Amino acid sequence: MTLLSWPGRAFISFLLALAVVLPLAVVSAEPAAAAAHWTVTGPSSRSPVTAELTLEAGTLKLSAARQGRTVLAPAPLGLRTERADLSRDLRVLGQSQRIVAERYTMTTGKRHDRAVRARETRFRLAAGDARFELLVRVSDDGVAYRYLLPDEGGTVVTGEASAYRLAPDATAWLLPYNPQYENQRVETTAAGAASGEYGHPSLFRSGTDFALLTESDVDGSYSGSRLVHEAGSPDYTVKLADERVTTSRTPWRTAIIGDLATVTESTLVDDLATPSKIADTSWIRPGKSAWSWLSEHQSPRDFERQKVYVDFAARNGWPYVLVDEGWSEDWVPELTRYARARGVEVLLWFHWQTLDTPEKRAEILPKVKAWGVKGVKVDFMESDTQARYQWYDAILADTAALELMINFHGSTIPHGLARTWPHLMTMEAIHGQEQLPQPANNPVHPFTRNVVGSMDFTPVALEVGPRTSSVGHEVALPVLYESGWQHFADKPEAYDRHPNALRFLDQVPTTWDETRYLSGYPGDEAALARRAGDRWFVGAITAGPARTVTTPLAFLGAGEWLVETVRDVPGSVDVRRESRVVRSSDSLSYAVPANGGFAAMACRAEPGRTTCDQPIQQVPSTSLTISPADAGDREPGSSFEISAEFRLESDRVVRDVVLAPRVPSGWSLAGEPVRAAEFRPGQVLSGKWTVTAGAGTGKHEVPIAADFLDPSLDWPEVHVAEAVEVFVPPPVPSDGALVSDLPFVSAANGWGPVERNRSVNDQAAGDGNPLRIGGVTYEKGLGTHAPSEVTVYLGRGCQEFTALAGLDDETTEPGSAVFEVLGDGAPLAATPVLRGGDAALAVRADVRGVRMLTLRTTDGGDGKNHDHTDWAVPRLTCLR
């Protein structure tokens, strides 16, 4: 049977205007004994996509067609649960239909404003006494279905019968599955692919029709999945990451269907997702980021080098700098103040195990928020299990509550999460620049992985990596590859050596109002146009031999347009910048080298207009002086005075200036903020306050900040701060004290946290093993990983330090390290290079007169891998 005919266009327009979801009809069940067919059409009489369900001999199958051509042949549906097999002996008890008409906006993605139009049919099904429901939704760009289970407490699902059947000779671009989705794609055929597991999204082509298979609205209520295939078969079956999942609903099994333009431009994955859980998104700011880890791995440990990246970002109007693995909380607050005064915000990297529990998140996330950090990059999740998805749900909620943006690296693919949680700026799940890839897969990503959501490829490697793609190719990538945060891969000096490339990067946005497919084919070429405001950007790349690439300009409106192109020219290190006036009937056509490409920017041609560039926004120059810079040692309950003077050194007028300190929790402050409604160049704002130290030993900071608005900026809030340093001393150690029992003044580690009385092992706190060096086990000590530093307070009350130093026996390969002892920054003792398997070496240092003792390990000159360094029995001889 066929469902009732679709309403007229006027009714559809009415529904879209109201953005409502209306039930339309309820149809009685077919007789159970007869084979039955149900056709679900798209949202209008002209919709190209249809889905058909067939129930025969108790088995339910789904197929999909485009313009009457079968794209997905009939393939099984159903679930297996702990109580019943819901894939066999099925009966349809009834069905109902509704129109889905919604509008929503995104903070990231290929299009800000979205309109959903779909027809959804709900089938009520039974297998014996067991009941469940199947939702089938058809839109102009695809078909999706999900299962609903009636048990409110959750049904235990042990697997799905869900599958897809392609034409055996359909071309396939498949991703051999691993849980971080970082393998390279392979081009094959649906039946000819090797037996194995393949990750979402998977792209197939049959004739003129494409199908991109993936899933949407996956969260902690279910498990992630992949596709299982046997060589010679055209079938791809859904396999869950867990053997058992307790749930009341499944994700949407999603097939984006259409020509290559339809698939590339589709927003179906987001359309199917749960609506936003964040009402106010005004604090969410996508943007470009300077990032040092790929071009110089050790630089995230270097405060001064990170300042160079901040200065570069500020000069070029990039709003972020990402400080990756290796940063230290000893200097991140200062770096954050330095950056924010220059209009740059800091993002910080975390291993997910550092934030894997509510307690860790409650401790760490508010702390980095207080430092002024605007977002976090969380890495190495590498799992599609329900437990890991529940962790995704939890950290997304926690960061949203603190107004911290987030990037998932080493992650699963996007499943519509950026609609549900708009502060999710991007996800990795790609064989990206960190893998130092050859460019062969680059023209595949716009048609596969990047279709389903923001992709943290970290593009534009001009001097780092294999350098087998041209500069024009690299500069086109931030147009082709959409990502709410675009972390550029190379160092400042590399970009400065390519000024035309840099000039284009300074202009290219990271979010878009519109995206258009122009030309290309997976693995060969890709060309897209994206619009931001009144400017269009074009990116085109190739893989393989030199050729001429032509892209139409039909996406431009009527009239004349100024187009500025950056492209490769023989004999030039940098790209060449050219401009000309065009119309929408014209095209861009350029000869490109092997693995080449070009990028372009277009704006309305107006009299006197010579460039589409917009001014680079920079914050006004200011100065903030504080006194004292260091308040020295202060006992709890003691008071001291601080003061500040703020000056505006630019020629701009700013508004709503507030100058005020912020004291640590448990401390008190006397004195009011100083304010100025309007602040002009040359004016001085000054204030004095009295601070009373609270409990809690160790280093503390009392930041004094001037916050103001600059109406000339798109993002007008500016924060300028300096901090008064205060130290609340702990008691001087007693004679015989072990360093592993003392409070740390500071601690930094090359991998994971410093461990007390255990080896460092992996990233999670407390996951270490008993300390063991050269076959001898030690009960007390510090487990570190080079390079590391641990500082404790001696208060000039101790005489000698002794320890046994060596690499822990858990070191899987012969690491190497040097152990150093420092007193107030001066070297006191050091070992030669020690290696894995060596016996522990005695270390002794005279610490008379030392206020701060630092235990340091370095990597021995061959990198930090496997350098698990132990300080066994680190004992102090003291005066009391």
mmCIF file of N, CA, C and O in Angstrom, residues 791-845:
data_model
loop_
_atom_site.group_PDB
_atom_site.id
_atom_site.type_symbol
_atom_site.label_atom_id
_atom_site.label_comp_id
_atom_site.label_asym_id
_atom_site.label_seq_id
_atom_site.Cartn_x
_atom_site.Cartn_y
_atom_site.Cartn_z
ATOM 1 N N THR A 791 58.761 20.923 42.489
ATOM 2 C CA THR A 791 59.356 21.881 43.416
ATOM 3 C C THR A 791 58.629 21.815 44.755
ATOM 4 O O THR A 791 57.396 21.792 44.804
ATOM 5 N N VAL A 792 59.416 21.776 45.831
ATOM 6 C CA VAL A 792 58.861 21.783 47.193
ATOM 7 C C VAL A 792 59.546 22.884 48.003
ATOM 8 O O VAL A 792 60.642 23.348 47.663
ATOM 9 N N TYR A 793 58.897 23.286 49.086
ATOM 10 C CA TYR A 793 59.384 24.380 49.946
ATOM 11 C C TYR A 793 60.223 23.813 51.087
ATOM 12 O O TYR A 793 59.782 22.924 51.820
ATOM 13 N N LEU A 794 61.455 24.316 51.214
ATOM 14 C CA LEU A 794 62.313 23.937 52.333
ATOM 15 C C LEU A 794 62.440 25.061 53.356
ATOM 16 O O LEU A 794 62.800 24.802 54.518
ATOM 17 N N GLY A 795 62.208 26.271 52.960
ATOM 18 C CA GLY A 795 62.253 27.407 53.894
ATOM 19 C C GLY A 795 63.606 27.599 54.549
ATOM 20 O O GLY A 795 63.678 28.104 55.672
ATOM 21 N N ARG A 796 64.667 27.195 53.845
ATOM 22 C CA ARG A 796 66.039 27.317 54.352
ATOM 23 C C ARG A 796 66.237 26.564 55.670
ATOM 24 O O ARG A 796 67.085 26.905 56.482
ATOM 25 N N GLY A 797 65.438 25.492 55.857
ATOM 26 C CA GLY A 797 65.501 24.758 57.119
ATOM 27 C C GLY A 797 66.057 23.360 56.992
ATOM 28 O O GLY A 797 65.951 22.576 57.943
ATOM 29 N N CYS A 798 66.627 23.004 55.840
ATOM 30 C CA CYS A 798 67.139 21.647 55.642
ATOM 31 C C CYS A 798 68.615 21.703 55.249
ATOM 32 O O CYS A 798 69.139 22.741 54.825
ATOM 33 N N GLN A 799 69.260 20.545 55.369
ATOM 34 C CA GLN A 799 70.701 20.479 55.140
ATOM 35 C C GLN A 799 71.094 19.590 53.973
ATOM 36 O O GLN A 799 72.044 19.896 53.242
ATOM 37 N N GLU A 800 70.386 18.469 53.797
ATOM 38 C CA GLU A 800 70.814 17.509 52.782
ATOM 39 C C GLU A 800 69.603 16.824 52.147
ATOM 40 O O GLU A 800 68.577 16.572 52.801
ATOM 41 N N PHE A 801 69.752 16.528 50.871
ATOM 42 C CA PHE A 801 68.750 15.756 50.127
ATOM 43 C C PHE A 801 69.430 14.500 49.587
ATOM 44 O O PHE A 801 70.545 14.571 49.037
ATOM 45 N N THR A 802 68.781 13.352 49.712
ATOM 46 C CA THR A 802 69.279 12.100 49.138
ATOM 47 C C THR A 802 68.136 11.368 48.447
ATOM 48 O O THR A 802 66.966 11.512 48.823
ATOM 49 N N ALA A 803 68.462 10.595 47.426
ATOM 50 C CA ALA A 803 67.466 9.797 46.702
ATOM 51 C C ALA A 803 68.176 8.746 45.889
ATOM 52 O O ALA A 803 69.405 8.788 45.699
ATOM 53 N N LEU A 804 67.421 7.779 45.401
ATOM 54 C CA LEU A 804 67.878 6.800 44.434
ATOM 55 C C LEU A 804 67.141 7.082 43.132
ATOM 56 O O LEU A 804 65.909 7.130 43.100
ATOM 57 N N ALA A 805 67.897 7.285 42.065
ATOM 58 C CA ALA A 805 67.303 7.714 40.791
ATOM 59 C C ALA A 805 67.468 6.632 39.739
ATOM 60 O O ALA A 805 68.501 5.947 39.681
ATOM 61 N N GLY A 806 66.432 6.484 38.883
ATOM 62 C CA GLY A 806 66.528 5.531 37.781
ATOM 63 C C GLY A 806 65.251 5.466 36.991
ATOM 64 O O GLY A 806 64.216 6.007 37.390
ATOM 65 N N LEU A 807 65.335 4.788 35.847
ATOM 66 C CA LEU A 807 64.150 4.599 35.024
ATOM 67 C C LEU A 807 63.365 3.404 35.537
ATOM 68 O O LEU A 807 63.935 2.351 35.855
ATOM 69 N N ASP A 808 62.054 3.573 35.626
ATOM 70 C CA ASP A 808 61.207 2.525 36.169
ATOM 71 C C ASP A 808 61.219 1.297 35.264
ATOM 72 O O ASP A 808 61.300 1.409 34.026
ATOM 73 N N ASP A 809 61.111 0.131 35.881
ATOM 74 C CA ASP A 809 61.134 -1.110 35.115
ATOM 75 C C ASP A 809 59.915 -1.266 34.205
ATOM 76 O O ASP A 809 59.916 -2.145 33.327
ATOM 77 N N GLU A 810 58.857 -0.457 34.393
ATOM 78 C CA GLU A 810 57.716 -0.535 33.486
ATOM 79 C C GLU A 810 58.058 0.056 32.108
ATOM 80 O O GLU A 810 57.282 -0.089 31.160
ATOM 81 N N THR A 811 59.225 0.703 31.996
ATOM 82 C CA THR A 811 59.664 1.239 30.713
ATOM 83 C C THR A 811 59.770 0.087 29.713
ATOM 84 O O THR A 811 60.525 -0.855 29.918
ATOM 85 N N THR A 812 58.976 0.175 28.632
ATOM 86 C CA THR A 812 58.904 -0.958 27.707
ATOM 87 C C THR A 812 60.092 -1.026 26.756
ATOM 88 O O THR A 812 60.358 -2.054 26.164
ATOM 89 N N GLU A 813 60.789 0.076 26.585
ATOM 90 C CA GLU A 813 62.003 0.090 25.767
ATOM 91 C C GLU A 813 63.052 0.885 26.521
ATOM 92 O O GLU A 813 62.728 1.644 27.431
ATOM 93 N N PRO A 814 64.302 0.763 26.167
ATOM 94 C CA PRO A 814 65.353 1.450 26.933
ATOM 95 C C PRO A 814 65.289 2.967 26.766
ATOM 96 O O PRO A 814 65.904 3.543 25.876
ATOM 97 N N GLY A 815 64.499 3.605 27.610
ATOM 98 C CA GLY A 815 64.500 5.055 27.642
ATOM 99 C C GLY A 815 65.796 5.567 28.248
ATOM 100 O O GLY A 815 66.655 4.801 28.696
ATOM 101 N N SER A 816 65.951 6.884 28.267
ATOM 102 C CA SER A 816 67.137 7.471 28.877
ATOM 103 C C SER A 816 66.754 8.801 29.497
ATOM 104 O O SER A 816 65.845 9.485 29.012
ATOM 105 N N ALA A 817 67.449 9.184 30.574
ATOM 106 C CA ALA A 817 67.130 10.439 31.254
ATOM 107 C C ALA A 817 68.305 10.872 32.107
ATOM 108 O O ALA A 817 69.151 10.069 32.508
ATOM 109 N N VAL A 818 68.329 12.177 32.400
ATOM 110 C CA VAL A 818 69.265 12.762 33.354
ATOM 111 C C VAL A 818 68.448 13.310 34.505
ATOM 112 O O VAL A 818 67.409 13.949 34.305
ATOM 113 N N PHE A 819 68.920 13.060 35.745
ATOM 114 C CA PHE A 819 68.246 13.541 36.951
ATOM 115 C C PHE A 819 69.041 14.717 37.511
ATOM 116 O O PHE A 819 70.266 14.619 37.671
ATOM 117 N N GLU A 820 68.353 15.823 37.817
ATOM 118 C CA GLU A 820 69.019 17.027 38.309
ATOM 119 C C GLU A 820 68.338 17.507 39.585
ATOM 120 O O GLU A 820 67.106 17.432 39.719
ATOM 121 N N VAL A 821 69.163 18.044 40.507
ATOM 122 C CA VAL A 821 68.665 18.665 41.739
ATOM 123 C C VAL A 821 69.053 20.138 41.694
ATOM 124 O O VAL A 821 70.214 20.478 41.441
ATOM 125 N N LEU A 822 68.068 21.038 41.932
ATOM 126 C CA LEU A 822 68.308 22.470 41.902
ATOM 127 C C LEU A 822 67.831 23.106 43.202
ATOM 128 O O LEU A 822 66.796 22.700 43.756
ATOM 129 N N GLY A 823 68.585 24.088 43.658
ATOM 130 C CA GLY A 823 68.189 24.861 44.829
ATOM 131 C C GLY A 823 67.972 26.310 44.440
ATOM 132 O O GLY A 823 68.917 26.971 43.978
ATOM 133 N N ASP A 824 66.739 26.797 44.554
ATOM 134 C CA ASP A 824 66.398 28.165 44.143
ATOM 135 C C ASP A 824 66.866 28.438 42.718
ATOM 136 O O ASP A 824 67.363 29.524 42.388
ATOM 137 N N GLY A 825 66.737 27.428 41.851
ATOM 138 C CA GLY A 825 67.081 27.558 40.447
ATOM 139 C C GLY A 825 68.520 27.252 40.105
ATOM 140 O O GLY A 825 68.868 27.146 38.921
ATOM 141 N N ALA A 826 69.400 27.113 41.101
ATOM 142 C CA ALA A 826 70.815 26.845 40.840
ATOM 143 C C ALA A 826 71.083 25.344 40.913
ATOM 144 O O ALA A 826 70.571 24.655 41.797
ATOM 145 N N PRO A 827 71.914 24.801 40.000
ATOM 146 C CA PRO A 827 72.185 23.360 40.012
ATOM 147 C C PRO A 827 72.982 22.948 41.249
ATOM 148 O O PRO A 827 73.962 23.594 41.619
ATOM 149 N N LEU A 828 72.541 21.844 41.869
ATOM 150 C CA LEU A 828 73.222 21.313 43.046
ATOM 151 C C LEU A 828 73.822 19.933 42.789
ATOM 152 O O LEU A 828 74.865 19.599 43.354
ATOM 153 N N ALA A 829 73.167 19.125 41.958
ATOM 154 C CA ALA A 829 73.660 17.778 41.671
ATOM 155 C C ALA A 829 72.992 17.290 40.393
ATOM 156 O O ALA A 829 71.904 17.747 40.028
ATOM 157 N N ALA A 830 73.649 16.327 39.730
ATOM 158 C CA ALA A 830 73.088 15.746 38.514
ATOM 159 C C ALA A 830 73.692 14.371 38.294
ATOM 160 O O ALA A 830 74.828 14.090 38.716
ATOM 161 N N THR A 831 72.943 13.503 37.624
ATOM 162 C CA THR A 831 73.436 12.171 37.276
ATOM 163 C C THR A 831 73.943 12.187 35.839
ATOM 164 O O THR A 831 73.620 13.086 35.063
ATOM 165 N N PRO A 832 74.715 11.185 35.458
ATOM 166 C CA PRO A 832 74.950 10.971 34.024
ATOM 167 C C PRO A 832 73.657 10.460 33.387
ATOM 168 O O PRO A 832 72.649 10.272 34.078
ATOM 169 N N VAL A 833 73.674 10.213 32.092
ATOM 170 C CA VAL A 833 72.501 9.655 31.423
ATOM 171 C C VAL A 833 72.255 8.244 31.972
ATOM 172 O O VAL A 833 73.150 7.386 31.945
ATOM 173 N N LEU A 834 71.060 8.020 32.489
ATOM 174 C CA LEU A 834 70.648 6.702 32.986
ATOM 175 C C LEU A 834 69.691 6.080 31.986
ATOM 176 O O LEU A 834 68.923 6.785 31.322
ATOM 177 N N ARG A 835 69.715 4.739 31.894
ATOM 178 C CA ARG A 835 68.909 4.060 30.889
ATOM 179 C C ARG A 835 68.044 2.979 31.534
ATOM 180 O O ARG A 835 68.313 2.528 32.652
ATOM 181 N N GLY A 836 66.990 2.615 30.796
ATOM 182 C CA GLY A 836 66.113 1.569 31.275
ATOM 183 C C GLY A 836 66.870 0.288 31.564
ATOM 184 O O GLY A 836 67.710 -0.124 30.772
ATOM 185 N N GLY A 837 66.597 -0.331 32.703
ATOM 186 C CA GLY A 837 67.290 -1.547 33.107
ATOM 187 C C GLY A 837 68.468 -1.299 34.007
ATOM 188 O O GLY A 837 68.961 -2.240 34.662
ATOM 189 N N ASP A 838 68.974 -0.039 34.066
ATOM 190 C CA ASP A 838 70.088 0.265 34.965
ATOM 191 C C ASP A 838 69.640 0.164 36.419
ATOM 192 O O ASP A 838 68.469 0.416 36.753
ATOM 193 N N ALA A 839 70.586 -0.159 37.301
ATOM 194 C CA ALA A 839 70.303 -0.111 38.739
ATOM 195 C C ALA A 839 70.140 1.335 39.180
ATOM 196 O O ALA A 839 70.627 2.272 38.529
ATOM 197 N N ALA A 840 69.425 1.532 40.281
ATOM 198 C CA ALA A 840 69.235 2.883 40.806
ATOM 199 C C ALA A 840 70.577 3.494 41.183
ATOM 200 O O ALA A 840 71.484 2.812 41.696
ATOM 201 N N LEU A 841 70.709 4.813 40.958
ATOM 202 C CA LEU A 841 71.933 5.545 41.265
ATOM 203 C C LEU A 841 71.663 6.500 42.421
ATOM 204 O O LEU A 841 70.663 7.237 42.404
ATOM 205 N N ALA A 842 72.547 6.481 43.428
ATOM 206 C CA ALA A 842 72.378 7.371 44.576
ATOM 207 C C ALA A 842 72.645 8.821 44.171
ATOM 208 O O ALA A 842 73.611 9.116 43.463
ATOM 209 N N VAL A 843 71.778 9.722 44.629
ATOM 210 C CA VAL A 843 71.916 11.158 44.379
ATOM 211 C C VAL A 843 71.963 11.856 45.727
ATOM 212 O O VAL A 843 71.157 11.567 46.622
ATOM 213 N N ARG A 844 72.919 12.790 45.896
ATOM 214 C CA ARG A 844 73.055 13.514 47.159
ATOM 215 C C ARG A 844 73.313 14.984 46.832
ATOM 216 O O ARG A 844 74.061 15.304 45.904
ATOM 217 N N ALA A 845 72.680 15.902 47.600
ATOM 218 C CA ALA A 845 72.877 17.333 47.372
ATOM 219 C C ALA A 845 72.849 18.078 48.697
ATOM 220 O O ALA A 845 72.030 17.781 49.581
#
